[in-house]
Amino acid sequence: MTIQWKQEAEKRRDEIIQELQGLIAIPSVLNEDDATEDAPLGTEVKRALSYLLDAGERDGFTAKNVGNLAGHLEMGQGDDLLGILCHVDVVPAGNGWTYDPFEGAVHDGKLFGRGAIDDKGPTIAAYFAMKMIQELNLTLNKRVRMIIGTDEESDWRCVEHYFKHEEMPSIGFAPDADFPIIHAEKGITDFNLHLTRFKEDERAPKIEVKTLYSGERYNMVPDYVKAELIVHAEQTYLLQEFEEFLKEQDVKGEFYVDRGLLTLELHGKSAHAMEPDNGINAGLLLVKFLCRFECDARAKTYLSFAKKYLYGDSRAIALGLSGSDEISGDLTLNTGVMRYSEKEAYVGLNVRYPVTYDMDERRTDLQEEMDALGVTLELLNDSKPHHVDGDDPFVQTLLSIYEKQTGEPGKLLAIGGGTYARSLKKGVAFGALFPGKEDVAHQKDEYIDIEDLLSATAIYAEAIYELACEK
C-alpha cells in the first residue's frame, strides 16, 4: 500500500492551521500565583491541556486527564505502546514582537506566535499525524499514545506525575527539537550561587546600587535588566557613559530619575539557554558597565564576581566546569537570573553538560572553591544526560523515514536542550525544526514555516505507520 503522506497533510492544511491558532491563542505560561487545585500550574496552562484533550475526544481518541498536570490521547490496540511526548506550556512572550504572540498570525508562509515551534506547532503536527492514520482506516498493531505535558519549560512536574500513575511506552519520540533525529541530550542542571560575604565601605562611595533584577527563567538568556542606583557624584558623567555604552554594544536602554533614585534599563536579546551565545545577556552586559564605576563595596563584590566568573563565558571556563565530548559537544553555561538587593545577592545558572561528563564530581569541586569565596551553591535540579544507541532499529527506522520524505541524508544529532524523550527508557527527539532553518524558540517573533509544519505532519504520520501499523 502506497500512501502519499505529504499530499494527505496538504489536504488538511486549513484545519491544521486553525487548530494551531486555537492552541497558540491560549497564553499557557506557568503562573503559580494563579494556581488552583484543579489548575496547579495556572488556569491558562490547564486551559491548553483541556483544549487538546477536548479536541482528541471530539475526534475519536481515548482522552485522559492525569491530575491536571498531564494527559494523553490514545488510539490502537496491542500490548506494546508507542509514545509521542509533547507539551503545551510555553515560556513568557517577552517584549518587542512584530505580531501578537498569542494570535497565530500568518505572514509570508509563516505562522507566528509563542509556542509556534516550541512546542505547539510540532504538537499539532503529531496530533494530525494520528488523525491521518485514523481517517485512512489503517490497522494498528500497537497502541499509539500522545502524552501531553504542561511543565516542560520549568520543572517537569507533569511527566514526573504522569509516569508515577501511567504506563511507560516501549518506544517513543518527542517532536520538540530538530530533524533528522536527536539520540543524545546533554544533562541539565540549575543552581544558584548566593554571595554571603561582603567587604565594608572604607569611604563614602560615589554610587550605591540598591537593586539589580534580570531574568525570569533559567533556560532563557534574559533580554531585560533593571538596576536602581543612588548616585552621589558625577551622575551626568555616568549617564553620558551609559548612552555611549549602549551605542558601543548596539543595544537599547533607558534611564530616569525619581526622587533621587536613578533607574537604568537595558535590553538585550533572548535565546534558548542551550546556546547562550545566540543571545545578548542584558544582565551581564549591565554588570560590565557598572564595573567601570566606584560602587559601594557590597555591590562591587556582587558585580565583580559576576563579571569575573560569568560575563562572556558561555563555556564555564572561569568556574572550572568546562568540558566536551564527541557525542554531545561542549558544556554550556547560561546566567538566566540575577537578583541583587539589601536582602539577597545571587545568580541563577543553567548548565548543560555532555553525556559522558561527571557533574556530581565537578559540582562538588565547584562548591569547595565557592565556599572559600563566601559563596553558597544551592542545587535546584539536575536532569541526567540521555543517550540511545544510533544503531538501534527504532532509530534507524525514523532516520529512513526522514530520508525518504525529504530526499536528504539523515544523521544523528546531540543537543543541549532537554526534551521529554529523556523521560523514556528508549526515546529520541524527532523534529520539527528542519536543517538550515532559523531556530527561534524562546525568541520574539517565534514562528513555524507552514510548509515545514505540513512536512512534519507527513513524517510523523509515516513514523506511526511504520512503527505501529500492520502492513
Short mmCIF file of C-alpha atoms in Angstrom, two decimals:
data_model
loop_
_atom_site.label_atom_id
_atom_site.label_comp_id
_atom_site.label_asym_id
_atom_site.label_seq_id
_atom_site.Cartn_x
_atom_site.Cartn_y
_atom_site.Cartn_z
CA MET A 1 0.00 0.00 0.00
CA THR A 2 1.46 3.32 -1.10
CA ILE A 3 0.33 6.41 0.79
CA GLN A 4 1.30 9.92 -0.29
CA TRP A 5 1.80 11.30 3.20
CA LYS A 6 2.61 14.88 2.20
CA GLN A 7 -0.47 15.03 0.00
CA GLU A 8 -2.59 13.78 2.88
CA ALA A 9 -1.17 16.51 5.10
CA GLU A 10 -1.78 19.12 2.40
CA LYS A 11 -5.46 18.14 2.25
CA ARG A 12 -5.71 19.14 5.90
CA ARG A 13 -3.74 22.41 5.60
CA ASP A 14 -6.51 24.79 6.67
CA GLU A 15 -7.63 22.55 9.52
CA ILE A 16 -4.05 22.20 10.81
CA ILE A 17 -3.51 25.97 10.77
CA GLN A 18 -6.81 26.69 12.51
CA GLU A 19 -6.15 24.13 15.24
CA LEU A 20 -2.68 25.54 15.86
CA GLN A 21 -4.02 29.10 16.01
CA GLY A 22 -6.56 27.99 18.59
CA LEU A 23 -3.85 26.47 20.77
CA ILE A 24 -1.49 29.44 20.38
CA ALA A 25 -4.29 31.79 21.44
CA ILE A 26 -4.04 30.33 24.94
CA PRO A 27 -1.19 32.10 26.85
CA SER A 28 -0.15 28.92 28.64
CA VAL A 29 2.74 30.33 30.67
CA LEU A 30 3.37 28.85 34.11
CA ASN A 31 1.64 31.03 36.70
CA GLU A 32 1.58 29.52 40.17
CA ASP A 33 0.09 32.74 41.57
CA ASP A 34 -2.98 31.78 39.56
CA ALA A 35 -2.90 28.14 40.62
CA THR A 36 -5.91 26.27 41.99
CA GLU A 37 -6.50 22.67 43.00
CA ASP A 38 -7.84 21.96 39.50
CA ALA A 39 -5.15 24.05 37.81
CA PRO A 40 -1.91 23.51 39.78
CA LEU A 41 0.24 25.36 37.23
CA GLY A 42 -2.23 28.14 36.49
CA THR A 43 -5.58 28.39 34.72
CA GLU A 44 -4.17 29.14 31.26
CA VAL A 45 -1.86 26.10 31.36
CA LYS A 46 -4.84 23.96 32.37
CA ARG A 47 -6.88 25.52 29.55
CA ALA A 48 -4.26 24.50 26.96
CA LEU A 49 -4.27 20.93 28.26
CA SER A 50 -8.07 20.82 28.15
CA TYR A 51 -8.08 22.28 24.65
CA LEU A 52 -6.09 19.35 23.27
CA LEU A 53 -7.85 16.68 25.33
CA ASP A 54 -11.25 18.00 24.25
CA ALA A 55 -10.16 18.07 20.61
CA GLY A 56 -8.95 14.49 20.86
CA GLU A 57 -12.17 13.28 22.43
CA ARG A 58 -14.12 15.05 19.69
CA ASP A 59 -12.00 13.33 17.02
CA GLY A 60 -12.44 9.84 18.41
CA PHE A 61 -9.32 9.29 20.52
CA THR A 62 -9.41 8.00 24.07
CA ALA A 63 -8.64 11.03 26.24
CA LYS A 64 -7.44 11.04 29.83
CA ASN A 65 -6.56 13.89 32.18
CA VAL A 66 -3.88 12.83 34.66
CA GLY A 67 -4.09 15.07 37.71
CA ASN A 68 -4.47 18.28 35.67
CA LEU A 69 -0.69 18.17 35.19
CA ALA A 70 -0.63 15.99 32.09
CA GLY A 71 -2.88 13.90 29.91
CA HIS A 72 -2.94 11.61 26.92
CA LEU A 73 -4.78 10.77 23.72
CA GLU A 74 -4.69 7.14 22.63
CA MET A 75 -5.67 5.01 19.65
CA GLY A 76 -4.94 1.46 18.54
CA GLN A 77 -4.61 -1.87 20.28
CA GLY A 78 -1.99 -4.31 21.49
CA ASP A 79 0.44 -4.80 24.35
CA ASP A 80 3.17 -2.50 23.05
CA LEU A 81 2.86 1.25 23.37
CA LEU A 82 4.35 3.92 21.08
CA GLY A 83 4.61 7.24 22.89
CA ILE A 84 4.61 10.69 21.31
CA LEU A 85 5.59 13.16 24.02
CA CYS A 86 4.54 16.80 23.55
CA HIS A 87 3.98 19.85 25.70
CA VAL A 88 1.56 22.76 25.61
CA ASP A 89 3.21 25.12 28.09
CA VAL A 90 5.32 28.00 26.76
CA VAL A 91 7.91 30.44 28.05
CA PRO A 92 6.90 34.09 28.63
CA ALA A 93 6.47 36.08 25.43
CA GLY A 94 8.91 38.86 26.31
CA ASN A 95 8.91 42.20 24.55
CA GLY A 96 9.30 43.61 21.06
CA TRP A 97 7.09 41.32 18.97
CA THR A 98 6.03 42.39 15.49
CA TYR A 99 2.86 40.30 15.79
CA ASP A 100 0.67 39.47 18.76
CA PRO A 101 2.43 36.48 20.38
CA PHE A 102 -0.92 34.84 21.17
CA GLU A 103 -2.73 35.36 17.88
CA GLY A 104 -1.14 32.93 15.42
CA ALA A 105 -0.84 35.50 12.65
CA VAL A 106 0.12 34.14 9.22
CA HIS A 107 2.51 36.20 7.07
CA ASP A 108 4.76 35.19 4.18
CA GLY A 109 4.15 31.49 4.69
CA LYS A 110 4.93 31.58 8.41
CA LEU A 111 2.67 31.25 11.42
CA PHE A 112 3.83 33.49 14.28
CA GLY A 113 3.19 33.00 17.98
CA ARG A 114 4.71 31.92 21.27
CA GLY A 115 4.97 28.16 21.05
CA ALA A 116 4.76 28.03 17.24
CA ILE A 117 7.96 25.94 17.07
CA ASP A 118 8.29 25.08 20.79
CA ASP A 119 6.13 23.08 21.08
CA LYS A 120 2.58 23.82 19.99
CA GLY A 121 3.26 23.64 16.25
CA PRO A 122 5.01 20.24 16.42
CA THR A 123 2.31 19.02 18.83
CA ILE A 124 -0.42 19.85 16.33
CA ALA A 125 1.64 18.17 13.58
CA ALA A 126 1.79 14.97 15.65
CA TYR A 127 -1.90 15.27 16.50
CA PHE A 128 -2.88 15.43 12.84
CA ALA A 129 -0.49 12.59 12.05
CA MET A 130 -2.57 10.46 14.41
CA LYS A 131 -5.75 11.75 12.79
CA MET A 132 -4.47 10.82 9.35
CA ILE A 133 -3.78 7.24 10.45
CA GLN A 134 -7.26 7.06 11.93
CA GLU A 135 -9.04 8.64 8.95
CA LEU A 136 -7.23 6.37 6.49
CA ASN A 137 -8.59 3.39 8.45
CA LEU A 138 -5.15 1.84 8.88
CA THR A 139 -4.94 -1.12 11.26
CA LEU A 140 -2.76 -0.60 14.29
CA ASN A 141 -0.94 -3.49 15.99
CA LYS A 142 0.29 -1.25 18.80
CA ARG A 143 -1.31 1.41 20.91
CA VAL A 144 -0.25 4.94 19.98
CA ARG A 145 -0.41 7.50 22.76
CA MET A 146 0.20 11.23 22.59
CA ILE A 147 1.35 12.23 26.08
CA ILE A 148 0.72 15.91 26.78
CA GLY A 149 2.81 17.74 29.36
CA THR A 150 2.31 21.17 30.88
CA ASP A 151 5.54 21.94 32.74
CA GLU A 152 8.29 21.17 30.22
CA GLU A 153 9.64 24.72 30.29
CA SER A 154 10.14 24.63 34.05
CA ASP A 155 10.39 21.67 36.40
CA TRP A 156 8.86 18.72 34.51
CA ARG A 157 6.39 18.07 37.30
CA CYS A 158 3.96 16.94 34.60
CA VAL A 159 5.89 13.91 33.34
CA GLU A 160 7.10 13.09 36.83
CA HIS A 161 3.49 12.88 37.95
CA TYR A 162 2.36 11.16 34.76
CA PHE A 163 4.79 8.26 34.92
CA LYS A 164 4.00 7.67 38.58
CA HIS A 165 0.48 6.81 37.52
CA GLU A 166 0.65 5.72 33.88
CA GLU A 167 2.41 3.18 31.69
CA MET A 168 5.89 3.76 30.28
CA PRO A 169 5.89 3.46 26.45
CA SER A 170 8.06 0.75 24.90
CA ILE A 171 9.50 3.31 22.47
CA GLY A 172 8.73 6.92 21.78
CA PHE A 173 9.71 10.22 20.27
CA ALA A 174 9.34 13.85 21.22
CA PRO A 175 8.56 16.30 18.39
CA ASP A 176 10.28 19.09 20.29
CA ALA A 177 13.68 19.71 18.74
CA ASP A 178 15.42 19.16 15.38
CA PHE A 179 15.32 16.83 12.41
CA PRO A 180 16.79 14.44 11.38
CA ILE A 181 16.94 12.78 14.83
CA ILE A 182 18.42 13.57 18.24
CA HIS A 183 19.68 10.50 20.04
CA ALA A 184 21.71 12.28 22.73
CA GLU A 185 20.67 15.06 25.09
CA LYS A 186 23.02 16.80 27.49
CA GLY A 187 22.48 16.77 31.21
CA ILE A 188 20.78 19.91 32.51
CA THR A 189 21.24 21.36 35.96
CA ASP A 190 20.06 24.61 37.54
CA PHE A 191 21.69 26.07 40.62
CA ASN A 192 22.05 29.37 42.43
CA LEU A 193 25.25 30.91 43.70
CA HIS A 194 24.49 33.07 46.74
CA LEU A 195 27.07 35.65 47.81
CA THR A 196 27.22 35.80 51.59
CA ARG A 197 30.48 37.57 52.38
CA PHE A 198 30.94 41.26 51.62
CA LYS A 199 33.52 43.93 52.36
CA GLU A 200 32.66 47.14 54.17
CA ASP A 201 32.95 50.56 52.57
CA GLU A 202 36.20 52.27 53.56
CA ARG A 203 34.92 55.61 52.32
CA ALA A 204 31.67 57.02 51.02
CA PRO A 205 31.01 55.51 47.57
CA LYS A 206 30.09 57.59 44.55
CA ILE A 207 27.36 55.11 43.63
CA GLU A 208 25.12 52.87 45.72
CA VAL A 209 23.48 50.01 43.85
CA LYS A 210 20.16 49.41 45.57
CA THR A 211 18.74 46.70 43.29
CA LEU A 212 19.55 44.77 40.14
CA TYR A 213 16.93 42.48 38.59
CA SER A 214 17.35 40.39 35.44
CA GLY A 215 15.77 37.24 34.04
CA GLU A 216 12.71 35.14 34.79
CA ARG A 217 13.73 31.67 33.60
CA TYR A 218 16.95 29.71 33.99
CA ASN A 219 16.55 28.29 30.49
CA MET A 220 16.42 31.66 28.72
CA VAL A 221 19.05 34.30 28.06
CA PRO A 222 17.50 37.36 29.74
CA ASP A 223 16.66 40.21 27.38
CA TYR A 224 15.99 42.84 30.07
CA VAL A 225 17.65 44.18 33.18
CA LYS A 226 16.76 46.94 35.59
CA ALA A 227 19.05 48.50 38.18
CA GLU A 228 18.28 51.19 40.75
CA LEU A 229 21.12 53.42 41.94
CA ILE A 230 21.74 56.34 44.22
CA VAL A 231 24.44 58.46 42.61
CA HIS A 232 26.26 60.77 44.99
CA ALA A 233 28.66 62.28 42.47
CA GLU A 234 29.12 62.69 38.71
CA GLN A 235 25.67 61.50 37.66
CA THR A 236 25.80 63.40 34.38
CA TYR A 237 29.06 61.67 33.50
CA LEU A 238 27.60 58.26 34.32
CA LEU A 239 24.59 58.86 32.08
CA GLN A 240 26.76 60.09 29.23
CA GLU A 241 28.84 56.95 29.57
CA PHE A 242 25.69 54.82 29.66
CA GLU A 243 24.43 56.27 26.40
CA GLU A 244 27.82 55.73 24.79
CA PHE A 245 27.92 52.16 26.11
CA LEU A 246 24.55 51.41 24.53
CA LYS A 247 25.88 52.63 21.18
CA GLU A 248 29.07 50.59 21.52
CA GLN A 249 27.12 47.43 22.29
CA ASP A 250 24.39 48.16 19.73
CA VAL A 251 21.60 47.66 22.27
CA LYS A 252 18.77 49.81 23.55
CA GLY A 253 18.30 51.18 27.03
CA GLU A 254 16.63 53.90 29.07
CA PHE A 255 17.18 55.82 32.28
CA TYR A 256 15.07 58.01 34.52
CA VAL A 257 15.32 59.68 37.92
CA ASP A 258 12.58 59.60 40.53
CA ARG A 259 13.04 61.15 43.98
CA GLY A 260 16.78 60.80 43.88
CA LEU A 261 16.77 57.20 42.61
CA LEU A 262 18.35 56.63 39.20
CA THR A 263 16.95 53.68 37.25
CA LEU A 264 18.90 52.11 34.38
CA GLU A 265 17.22 49.72 31.98
CA LEU A 266 18.94 47.75 29.23
CA HIS A 267 17.52 45.46 26.56
CA GLY A 268 19.47 42.50 25.22
CA LYS A 269 18.33 39.58 23.08
CA SER A 270 16.64 36.47 24.40
CA ALA A 271 17.67 33.00 23.27
CA HIS A 272 17.39 29.41 24.46
CA ALA A 273 19.91 28.52 27.15
CA MET A 274 21.20 25.56 25.11
CA GLU A 275 23.38 28.10 23.23
CA PRO A 276 23.73 31.35 25.21
CA ASP A 277 25.94 32.88 22.53
CA ASN A 278 22.86 33.19 20.32
CA GLY A 279 21.52 35.86 22.67
CA ILE A 280 22.69 39.02 24.38
CA ASN A 281 22.54 38.69 28.16
CA ALA A 282 21.13 42.01 29.35
CA GLY A 283 22.02 41.39 33.00
CA LEU A 284 25.67 40.59 32.39
CA LEU A 285 26.01 43.46 29.94
CA LEU A 286 24.86 45.93 32.60
CA VAL A 287 27.25 44.29 35.07
CA LYS A 288 30.08 45.02 32.66
CA PHE A 289 29.03 48.67 32.50
CA LEU A 290 28.61 49.16 36.24
CA CYS A 291 32.01 47.62 36.95
CA ARG A 292 33.56 50.74 35.40
CA PHE A 293 32.42 52.86 38.33
CA GLU A 294 33.12 53.25 42.03
CA CYS A 295 30.14 51.44 43.54
CA ASP A 296 29.54 50.60 47.17
CA ALA A 297 31.60 47.69 48.49
CA ARG A 298 28.69 45.26 48.77
CA ALA A 299 27.56 45.87 45.20
CA LYS A 300 31.14 45.82 43.96
CA THR A 301 31.58 42.33 45.40
CA TYR A 302 28.50 41.10 43.54
CA LEU A 303 29.28 42.86 40.27
CA SER A 304 32.94 41.84 40.27
CA PHE A 305 32.02 38.22 40.92
CA ALA A 306 29.55 38.18 38.03
CA LYS A 307 32.00 39.84 35.67
CA LYS A 308 34.90 37.56 36.60
CA TYR A 309 33.07 34.23 36.57
CA LEU A 310 30.15 34.73 34.19
CA TYR A 311 30.49 37.56 31.68
CA GLY A 312 31.37 36.38 28.17
CA ASP A 313 31.97 32.81 29.38
CA SER A 314 29.30 30.53 27.93
CA ARG A 315 31.61 27.52 28.38
CA ALA A 316 32.08 27.99 32.16
CA ILE A 317 35.86 28.16 31.95
CA ALA A 318 36.21 30.63 34.83
CA LEU A 319 34.05 28.44 37.09
CA GLY A 320 36.22 25.44 36.26
CA LEU A 321 33.32 23.47 34.80
CA SER A 322 34.25 23.39 31.12
CA GLY A 323 34.08 20.07 29.31
CA SER A 324 33.27 18.43 25.98
CA ASP A 325 32.83 15.05 24.33
CA GLU A 326 32.42 13.72 20.79
CA ILE A 327 28.82 12.62 21.30
CA SER A 328 27.29 15.84 22.56
CA GLY A 329 29.84 18.66 22.32
CA ASP A 330 30.62 21.48 24.76
CA LEU A 331 29.24 22.17 28.20
CA THR A 332 27.33 25.47 28.16
CA LEU A 333 26.58 27.99 30.90
CA ASN A 334 23.67 30.47 30.95
CA THR A 335 23.19 33.14 33.59
CA GLY A 336 19.41 33.14 33.45
CA VAL A 337 18.61 35.01 36.67
CA MET A 338 20.30 37.84 38.58
CA ARG A 339 18.95 39.23 41.85
CA TYR A 340 20.62 41.87 43.97
CA SER A 341 19.16 43.91 46.83
CA GLU A 342 19.83 44.53 50.50
CA LYS A 343 18.08 41.20 51.23
CA GLU A 344 19.65 38.93 48.62
CA ALA A 345 22.55 38.62 46.21
CA TYR A 346 22.64 35.65 43.88
CA VAL A 347 22.92 34.47 40.31
CA GLY A 348 20.83 31.66 38.85
CA LEU A 349 22.72 29.41 36.43
CA ASN A 350 21.67 26.84 33.86
CA VAL A 351 24.42 24.38 32.89
CA ARG A 352 24.06 21.82 30.09
CA TYR A 353 26.76 19.18 30.25
CA PRO A 354 27.97 16.39 27.91
CA VAL A 355 26.66 12.84 28.18
CA THR A 356 29.99 11.49 29.46
CA TYR A 357 30.55 14.32 31.98
CA ASP A 358 30.56 13.65 35.75
CA MET A 359 28.55 16.62 37.00
CA ASP A 360 28.30 15.34 40.58
CA GLU A 361 32.07 15.32 40.99
CA ARG A 362 32.62 18.66 39.25
CA ARG A 363 29.86 20.35 41.23
CA THR A 364 31.47 19.19 44.47
CA ASP A 365 34.75 20.77 43.35
CA LEU A 366 32.93 24.00 42.49
CA GLN A 367 31.25 24.13 45.88
CA GLU A 368 34.61 23.85 47.62
CA GLU A 369 36.02 26.71 45.55
CA MET A 370 32.93 28.87 46.11
CA ASP A 371 32.96 28.21 49.88
CA ALA A 372 36.39 29.81 50.04
CA LEU A 373 34.90 32.93 48.43
CA GLY A 374 31.91 33.11 50.75
CA VAL A 375 29.56 31.86 48.04
CA THR A 376 26.97 29.15 48.69
CA LEU A 377 25.82 26.77 45.97
CA GLU A 378 22.11 25.92 46.07
CA LEU A 379 21.26 22.99 43.79
CA LEU A 380 17.78 23.28 42.30
CA ASN A 381 17.65 20.31 39.95
CA ASP A 382 19.80 18.00 37.84
CA SER A 383 18.41 16.04 34.89
CA LYS A 384 20.98 13.47 33.84
CA PRO A 385 22.05 13.04 30.19
CA HIS A 386 20.11 10.77 27.82
CA HIS A 387 21.52 8.63 25.01
CA VAL A 388 20.07 5.97 22.68
CA ASP A 389 22.44 3.92 20.50
CA GLY A 390 22.37 5.22 16.96
CA ASP A 391 22.32 1.66 15.54
CA ASP A 392 19.10 0.74 17.33
CA PRO A 393 16.44 -0.41 14.78
CA PHE A 394 13.97 2.12 16.20
CA VAL A 395 16.38 4.97 15.49
CA GLN A 396 17.24 3.62 12.05
CA THR A 397 13.55 3.38 11.12
CA LEU A 398 12.99 7.04 11.92
CA LEU A 399 16.12 8.03 10.00
CA SER A 400 14.95 6.13 6.92
CA ILE A 401 11.53 7.85 7.04
CA TYR A 402 13.18 11.25 7.23
CA GLU A 403 15.45 10.44 4.28
CA LYS A 404 12.58 9.08 2.20
CA GLN A 405 10.35 12.12 2.72
CA THR A 406 12.99 14.83 2.42
CA GLY A 407 15.45 13.30 -0.03
CA GLU A 408 18.20 14.44 2.32
CA PRO A 409 20.70 12.24 4.17
CA GLY A 410 19.79 11.59 7.78
CA LYS A 411 22.29 11.93 10.59
CA LEU A 412 22.38 11.56 14.33
CA LEU A 413 22.40 14.75 16.40
CA ALA A 414 23.04 15.69 20.00
CA ILE A 415 21.59 18.79 21.68
CA GLY A 416 21.91 20.89 24.78
CA GLY A 417 18.15 21.14 25.08
CA GLY A 418 16.14 18.77 27.17
CA THR A 419 13.10 17.11 25.65
CA TYR A 420 10.61 14.67 27.07
CA ALA A 421 12.48 11.93 25.20
CA ARG A 422 14.83 11.69 28.18
CA SER A 423 11.95 10.63 30.39
CA LEU A 424 11.63 7.42 28.32
CA LYS A 425 13.77 4.32 28.57
CA LYS A 426 14.04 4.32 24.78
CA GLY A 427 13.14 7.73 23.41
CA VAL A 428 14.53 10.22 20.91
CA ALA A 429 13.69 13.73 19.79
CA PHE A 430 12.41 13.85 16.22
CA GLY A 431 11.85 17.28 14.66
CA ALA A 432 10.16 19.53 13.97
CA LEU A 433 12.87 22.07 13.05
CA PHE A 434 14.44 21.20 9.70
CA PRO A 435 18.17 21.56 8.98
CA GLY A 436 19.23 25.03 7.93
CA LYS A 437 16.11 26.70 9.30
CA GLU A 438 16.29 29.53 11.83
CA ASP A 439 15.77 28.40 15.41
CA VAL A 440 13.50 31.00 17.01
CA ALA A 441 12.38 29.01 20.06
CA HIS A 442 12.12 31.28 23.13
CA GLN A 443 12.70 34.38 20.98
CA LYS A 444 10.43 37.24 19.97
CA ASP A 445 8.56 36.68 16.70
CA GLU A 446 8.77 32.91 17.13
CA TYR A 447 7.27 31.17 14.12
CA ILE A 448 6.88 27.92 12.24
CA ASP A 449 7.11 27.69 8.45
CA ILE A 450 3.77 26.34 7.29
CA GLU A 451 5.31 24.07 4.65
CA ASP A 452 7.59 22.65 7.34
CA LEU A 453 4.56 22.15 9.57
CA LEU A 454 2.90 20.06 6.85
CA SER A 455 6.11 18.16 6.13
CA ALA A 456 6.49 17.31 9.82
CA THR A 457 2.89 16.11 9.92
CA ALA A 458 3.61 13.77 7.00
CA ILE A 459 6.82 12.46 8.57
CA TYR A 460 5.12 11.77 11.90
CA ALA A 461 2.25 10.00 10.16
CA GLU A 462 4.61 7.69 8.30
CA ALA A 463 6.56 7.10 11.53
CA ILE A 464 3.38 5.93 13.25
CA TYR A 465 2.57 3.75 10.23
CA GLU A 466 5.99 2.08 10.15
CA LEU A 467 6.26 1.62 13.91
CA ALA A 468 2.71 0.69 14.86
CA CYS A 469 0.61 -0.40 11.86
CA GLU A 470 0.03 -3.70 10.14
CA LYS A 471 1.44 -3.67 6.61
#
